[in-house]
Short mmCIF file of C-alpha atoms and ligand atoms in Angstrom, two decimals:
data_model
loop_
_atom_site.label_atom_id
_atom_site.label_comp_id
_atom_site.label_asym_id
_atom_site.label_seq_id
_atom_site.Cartn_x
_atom_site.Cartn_y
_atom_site.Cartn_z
CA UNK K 138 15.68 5.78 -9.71
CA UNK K 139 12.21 7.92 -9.96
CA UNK K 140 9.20 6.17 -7.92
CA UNK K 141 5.97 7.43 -9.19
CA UNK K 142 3.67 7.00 -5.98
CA UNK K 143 0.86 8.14 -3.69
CA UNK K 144 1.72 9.34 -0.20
CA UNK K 145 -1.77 7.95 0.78
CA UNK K 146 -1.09 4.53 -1.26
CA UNK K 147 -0.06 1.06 0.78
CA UNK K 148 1.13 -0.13 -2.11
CA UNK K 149 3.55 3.48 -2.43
CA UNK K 150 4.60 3.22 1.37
CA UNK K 151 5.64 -0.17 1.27
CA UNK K 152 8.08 0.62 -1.58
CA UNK K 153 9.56 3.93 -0.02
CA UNK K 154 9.49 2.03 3.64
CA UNK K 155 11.94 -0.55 1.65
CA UNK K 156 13.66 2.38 -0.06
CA UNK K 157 14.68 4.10 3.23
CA UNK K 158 15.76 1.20 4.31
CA UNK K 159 18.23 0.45 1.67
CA UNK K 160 19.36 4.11 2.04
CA UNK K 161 18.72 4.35 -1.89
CA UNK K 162 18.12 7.98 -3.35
CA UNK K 163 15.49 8.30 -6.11
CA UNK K 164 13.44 10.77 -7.26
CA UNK K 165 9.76 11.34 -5.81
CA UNK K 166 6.94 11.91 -8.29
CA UNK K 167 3.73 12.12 -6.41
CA UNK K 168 0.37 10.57 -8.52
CA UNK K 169 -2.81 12.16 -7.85
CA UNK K 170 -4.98 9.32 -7.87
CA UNK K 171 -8.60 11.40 -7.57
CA UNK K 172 -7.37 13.06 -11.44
CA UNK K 173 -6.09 9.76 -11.89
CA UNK K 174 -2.98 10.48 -13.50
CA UNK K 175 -2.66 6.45 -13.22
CA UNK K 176 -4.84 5.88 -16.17
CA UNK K 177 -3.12 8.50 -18.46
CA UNK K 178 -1.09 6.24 -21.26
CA UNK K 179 2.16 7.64 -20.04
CA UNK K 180 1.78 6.35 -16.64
CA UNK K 181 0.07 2.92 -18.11
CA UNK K 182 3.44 2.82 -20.23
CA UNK K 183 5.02 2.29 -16.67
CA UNK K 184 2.53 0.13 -15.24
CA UNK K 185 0.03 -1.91 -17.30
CA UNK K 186 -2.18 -2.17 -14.12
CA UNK K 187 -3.09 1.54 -14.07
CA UNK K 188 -2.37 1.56 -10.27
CA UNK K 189 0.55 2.88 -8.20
CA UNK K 190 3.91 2.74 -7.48
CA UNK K 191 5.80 2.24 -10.30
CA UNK K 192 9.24 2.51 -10.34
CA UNK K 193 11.67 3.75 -13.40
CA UNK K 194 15.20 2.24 -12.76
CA UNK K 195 18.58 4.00 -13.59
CA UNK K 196 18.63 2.14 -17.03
CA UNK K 197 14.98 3.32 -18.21
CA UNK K 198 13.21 0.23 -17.43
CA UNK K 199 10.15 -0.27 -15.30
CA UNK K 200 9.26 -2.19 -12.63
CA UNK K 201 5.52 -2.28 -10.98
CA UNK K 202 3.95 -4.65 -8.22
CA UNK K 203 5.20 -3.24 -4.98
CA UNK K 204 5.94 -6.60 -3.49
CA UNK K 205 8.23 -7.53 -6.89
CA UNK K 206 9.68 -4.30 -6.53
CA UNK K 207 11.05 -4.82 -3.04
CA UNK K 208 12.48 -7.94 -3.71
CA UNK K 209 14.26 -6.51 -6.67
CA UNK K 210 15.67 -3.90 -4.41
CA UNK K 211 16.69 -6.18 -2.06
CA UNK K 212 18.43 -8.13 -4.92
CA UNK K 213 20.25 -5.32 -6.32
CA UNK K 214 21.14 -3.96 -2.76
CA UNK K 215 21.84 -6.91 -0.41
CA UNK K 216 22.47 -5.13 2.65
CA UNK K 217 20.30 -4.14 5.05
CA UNK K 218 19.20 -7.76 4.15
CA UNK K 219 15.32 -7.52 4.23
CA UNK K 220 14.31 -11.22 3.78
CA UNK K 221 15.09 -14.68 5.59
CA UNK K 222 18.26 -16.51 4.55
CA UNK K 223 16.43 -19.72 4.41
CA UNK K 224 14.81 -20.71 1.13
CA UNK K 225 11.76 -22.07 3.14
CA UNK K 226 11.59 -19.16 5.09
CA UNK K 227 11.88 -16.59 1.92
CA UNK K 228 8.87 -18.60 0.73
CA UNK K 229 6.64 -18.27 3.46
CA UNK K 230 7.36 -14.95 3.80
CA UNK K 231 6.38 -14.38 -0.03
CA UNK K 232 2.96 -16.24 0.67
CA UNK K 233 2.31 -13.23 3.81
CA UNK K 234 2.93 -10.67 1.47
CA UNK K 235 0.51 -12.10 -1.27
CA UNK K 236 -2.04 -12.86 1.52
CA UNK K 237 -1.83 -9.05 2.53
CA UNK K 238 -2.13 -8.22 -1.56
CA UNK K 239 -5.00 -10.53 -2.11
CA UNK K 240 -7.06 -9.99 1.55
CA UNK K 241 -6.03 -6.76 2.82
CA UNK K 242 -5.79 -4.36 0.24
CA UNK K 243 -9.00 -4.75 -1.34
CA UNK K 244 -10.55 -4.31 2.43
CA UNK K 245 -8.34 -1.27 2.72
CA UNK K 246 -9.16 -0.05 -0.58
CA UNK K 247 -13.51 -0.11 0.09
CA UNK K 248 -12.17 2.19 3.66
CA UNK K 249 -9.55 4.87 2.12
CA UNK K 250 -11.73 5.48 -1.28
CA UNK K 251 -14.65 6.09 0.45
CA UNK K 252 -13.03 9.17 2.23
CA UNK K 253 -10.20 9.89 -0.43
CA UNK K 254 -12.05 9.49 -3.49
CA UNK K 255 -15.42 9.26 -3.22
CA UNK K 256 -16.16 13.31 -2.27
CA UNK K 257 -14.41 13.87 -5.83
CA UNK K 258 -15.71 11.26 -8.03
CA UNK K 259 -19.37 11.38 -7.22
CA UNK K 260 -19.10 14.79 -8.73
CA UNK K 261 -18.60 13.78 -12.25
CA UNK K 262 -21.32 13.64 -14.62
CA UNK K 263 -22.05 10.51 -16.49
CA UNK K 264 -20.32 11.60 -19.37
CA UNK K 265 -16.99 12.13 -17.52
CA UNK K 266 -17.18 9.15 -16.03
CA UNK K 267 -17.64 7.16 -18.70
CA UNK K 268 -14.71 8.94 -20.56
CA UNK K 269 -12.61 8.00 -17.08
CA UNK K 270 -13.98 4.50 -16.88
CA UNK K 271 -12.85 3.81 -20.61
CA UNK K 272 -9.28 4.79 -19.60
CA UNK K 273 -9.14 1.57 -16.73
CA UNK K 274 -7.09 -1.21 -17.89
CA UNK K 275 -8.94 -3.61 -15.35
CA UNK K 276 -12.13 -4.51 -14.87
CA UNK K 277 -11.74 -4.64 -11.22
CA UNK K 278 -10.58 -1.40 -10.80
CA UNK K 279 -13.16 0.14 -13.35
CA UNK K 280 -15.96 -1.76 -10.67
CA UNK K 281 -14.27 -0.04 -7.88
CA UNK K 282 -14.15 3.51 -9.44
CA UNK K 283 -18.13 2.96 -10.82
CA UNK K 284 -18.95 1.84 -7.25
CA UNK K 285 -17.27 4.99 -5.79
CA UNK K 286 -18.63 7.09 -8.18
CA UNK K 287 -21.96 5.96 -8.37
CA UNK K 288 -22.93 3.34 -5.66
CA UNK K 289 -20.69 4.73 -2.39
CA UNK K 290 -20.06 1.35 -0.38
CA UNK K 291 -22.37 1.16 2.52
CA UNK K 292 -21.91 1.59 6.21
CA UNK K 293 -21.86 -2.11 6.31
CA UNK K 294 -20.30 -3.16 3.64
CA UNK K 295 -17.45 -0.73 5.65
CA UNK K 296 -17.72 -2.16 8.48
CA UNK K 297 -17.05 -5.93 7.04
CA UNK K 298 -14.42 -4.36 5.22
CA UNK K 299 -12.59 -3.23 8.42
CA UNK K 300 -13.60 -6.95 10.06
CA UNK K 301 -11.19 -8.30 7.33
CA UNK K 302 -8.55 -6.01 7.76
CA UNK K 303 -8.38 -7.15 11.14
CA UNK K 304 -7.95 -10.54 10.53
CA UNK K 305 -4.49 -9.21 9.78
CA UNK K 306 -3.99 -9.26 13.48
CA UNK K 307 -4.22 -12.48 14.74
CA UNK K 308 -1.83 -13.39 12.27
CA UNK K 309 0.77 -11.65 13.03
CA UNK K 310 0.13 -11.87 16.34
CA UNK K 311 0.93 -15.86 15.82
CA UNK K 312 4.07 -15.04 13.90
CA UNK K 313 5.41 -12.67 16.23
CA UNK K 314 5.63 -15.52 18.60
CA UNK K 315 9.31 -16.00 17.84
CA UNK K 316 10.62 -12.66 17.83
CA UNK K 317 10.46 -8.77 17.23
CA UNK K 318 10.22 -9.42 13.68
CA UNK K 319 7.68 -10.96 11.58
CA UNK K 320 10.62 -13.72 10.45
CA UNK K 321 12.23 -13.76 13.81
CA UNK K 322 15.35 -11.56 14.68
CA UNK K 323 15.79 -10.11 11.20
CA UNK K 324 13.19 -7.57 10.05
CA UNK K 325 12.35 -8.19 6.61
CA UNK K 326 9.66 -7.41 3.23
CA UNK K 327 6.85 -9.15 5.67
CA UNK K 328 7.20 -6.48 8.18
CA UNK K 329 7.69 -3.33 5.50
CA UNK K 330 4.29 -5.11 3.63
CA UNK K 331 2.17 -4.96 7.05
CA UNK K 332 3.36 -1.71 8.43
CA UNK K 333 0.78 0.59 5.99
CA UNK K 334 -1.81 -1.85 6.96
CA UNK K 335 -1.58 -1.93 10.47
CA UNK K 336 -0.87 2.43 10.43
CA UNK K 337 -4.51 2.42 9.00
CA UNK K 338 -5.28 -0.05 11.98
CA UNK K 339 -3.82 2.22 14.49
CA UNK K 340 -6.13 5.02 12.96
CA UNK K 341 -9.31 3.38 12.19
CA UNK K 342 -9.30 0.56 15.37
CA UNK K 343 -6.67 1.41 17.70
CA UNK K 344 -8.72 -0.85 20.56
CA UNK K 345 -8.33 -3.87 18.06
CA UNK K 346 -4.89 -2.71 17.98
CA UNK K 347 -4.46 -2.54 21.92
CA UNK K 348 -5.65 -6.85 22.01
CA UNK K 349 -2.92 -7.71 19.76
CA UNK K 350 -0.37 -7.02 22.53
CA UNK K 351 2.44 -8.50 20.32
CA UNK K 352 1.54 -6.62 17.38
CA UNK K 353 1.15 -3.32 19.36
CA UNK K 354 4.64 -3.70 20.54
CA UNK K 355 5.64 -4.42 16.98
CA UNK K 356 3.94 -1.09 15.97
CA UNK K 357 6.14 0.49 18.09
CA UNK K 358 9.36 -0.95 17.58
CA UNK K 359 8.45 -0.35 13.03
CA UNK K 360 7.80 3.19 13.92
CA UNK K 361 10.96 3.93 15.87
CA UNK K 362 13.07 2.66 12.85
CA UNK K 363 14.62 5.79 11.33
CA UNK K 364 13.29 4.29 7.44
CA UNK K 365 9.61 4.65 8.81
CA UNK K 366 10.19 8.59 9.49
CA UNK K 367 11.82 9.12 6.22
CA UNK K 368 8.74 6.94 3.86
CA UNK K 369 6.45 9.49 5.34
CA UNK K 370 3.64 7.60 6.56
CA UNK K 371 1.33 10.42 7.45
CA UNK K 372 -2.15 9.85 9.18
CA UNK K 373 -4.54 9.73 6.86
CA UNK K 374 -7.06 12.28 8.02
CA UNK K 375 -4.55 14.91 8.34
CA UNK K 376 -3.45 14.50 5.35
CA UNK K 377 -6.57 14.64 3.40
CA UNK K 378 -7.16 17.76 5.62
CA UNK K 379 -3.71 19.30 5.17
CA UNK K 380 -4.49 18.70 1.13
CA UNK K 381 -7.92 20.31 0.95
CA UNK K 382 -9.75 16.83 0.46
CA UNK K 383 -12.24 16.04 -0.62
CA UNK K 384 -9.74 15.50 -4.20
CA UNK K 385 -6.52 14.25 -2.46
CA UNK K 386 -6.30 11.83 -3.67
CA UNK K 387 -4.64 8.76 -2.65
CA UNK K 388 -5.83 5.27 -1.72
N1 GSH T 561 -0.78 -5.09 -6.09
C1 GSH T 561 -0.46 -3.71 -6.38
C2 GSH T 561 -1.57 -2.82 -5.84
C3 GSH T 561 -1.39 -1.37 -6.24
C4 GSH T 561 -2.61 -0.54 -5.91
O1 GSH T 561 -3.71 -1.05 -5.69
N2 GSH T 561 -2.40 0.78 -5.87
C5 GSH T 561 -3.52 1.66 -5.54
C6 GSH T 561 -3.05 2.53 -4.39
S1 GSH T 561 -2.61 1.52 -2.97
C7 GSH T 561 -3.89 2.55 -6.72
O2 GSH T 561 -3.05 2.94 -7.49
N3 GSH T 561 -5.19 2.87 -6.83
C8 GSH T 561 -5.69 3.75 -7.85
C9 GSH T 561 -6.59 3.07 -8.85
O3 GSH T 561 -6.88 1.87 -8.69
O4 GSH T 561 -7.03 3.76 -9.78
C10 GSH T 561 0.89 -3.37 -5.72
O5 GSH T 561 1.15 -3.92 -4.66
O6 GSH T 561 1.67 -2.57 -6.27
#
């Protein structure tokens, strides 16, 4: 398998977290998301969206949506299993992983452009942005790139945007009520979908971190497992200082 991703990307680390786990081999192409090589029609030819990962299978095909993609390597490789065995359970644990896709990301996404992409992008001139907006499948995405660009997000838009990533907390702080796991005993997709979520917690709030006592001891039990090492979460500052940033590019 090839997994076109970005080291700095939630999305990208929840797919190689679930990779390492599965002990599954692939080959690594990173996207630089400041040139956005995600909007080039090769890449959209992968994913439609025009975001990362994407991931090519053995057989050609292509699979994006990093939640979707998990699953399907949890399908096609049953062991570690990575979700509950009850149907109910599975289900619940699909509705987490959509809450974190729906109401963290975008938060995340207003925190890590604004140091990732925002140096790069407000030095285009209108013409090359227009030329780069025109290549954005979604509108969504072609708002978020004109707002970086053009219209940085303010210090308090940032700061709401970091009060709603919290919110992640307290809910896993309920779930981890019954165990070390998200779903109990078993660690599973809900706990490979928070982990890049609460990394960026540990860096941006690690006092918010420290009151969630279960989800600090959480953090350190998903960072001992040998997968996390291997998916290469690196802190986000130094790696946008290791790269030369402003222009490295990942969300
Ligand atoms: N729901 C998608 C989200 C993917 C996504 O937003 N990827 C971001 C990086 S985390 C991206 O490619 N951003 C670049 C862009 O929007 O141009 C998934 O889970 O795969």
């Amino acid at each position: 398998m090839k997994l076109f991703h970005g080291w700095l990307s939630s999305a990208s680390r929840r797919v190689r977290l679930c990779l390492a786990e599965k002990g599954i081999d692939y080959d690594s192409v990173p996207v630089d998301l400041a040139a956005q090589e995600q909007h080039t029609p090769a890449f959209l030819a992968m994913n439609p969206n025009g975001v990362v990962p994407a991931l090519v299978l053995d057989d050609g095909r292509f699979l994006h949506e990093s939640g979707t993609i998990c699953e399907y390597l949890d399908e096609i490789r049953p062991l570690p299993r990575l979700r509950p065995d009850d149907p109910y359970q599975r289900a619940v644990m699909r509705n987490f992983v959509r809450w974190t896709d729906e109401k963290a990301l975008p938060n995340l996404l207003v925190l890590n452009w604004s140091l990732a992409l925002q140096p790069v992008a407000a030095q285009w001139s209108d013409a090359t942005l227009a030329e780069r907006l025109a290549r954005i499948p979604t509108a969504e995405r072609r708002d978020a790139w004109l707002r970086i660009a053009r219209q940085p997000y303010t210090e308090a838009e940032k700061r709401r945007a970091l009060e709603a990533l919290l919110l992640l907390l307290p809910k896993m702080e309920a779930m981890l009520a019954d165990g070390d796991w998200l779903f109990g005993a078993r660690y599973t997709l809900a706990d490979i979908a928070a982990t890049p979520f609460i990394a960026r917690i540990a860096e941006l709030a690690p006092a918010a971190l420290t009151s969630a006592p279960a989800v600090a001891a959480w953090w350190q039990r998903a960072q001992a497992r040998p997968a996390f090492a291997q998916a290469r979460l690196e802190r986000f500052d130094i790696a946008l200082a290791r790269r030369g940033a402003p222009g490295a590019g990942d969300q």
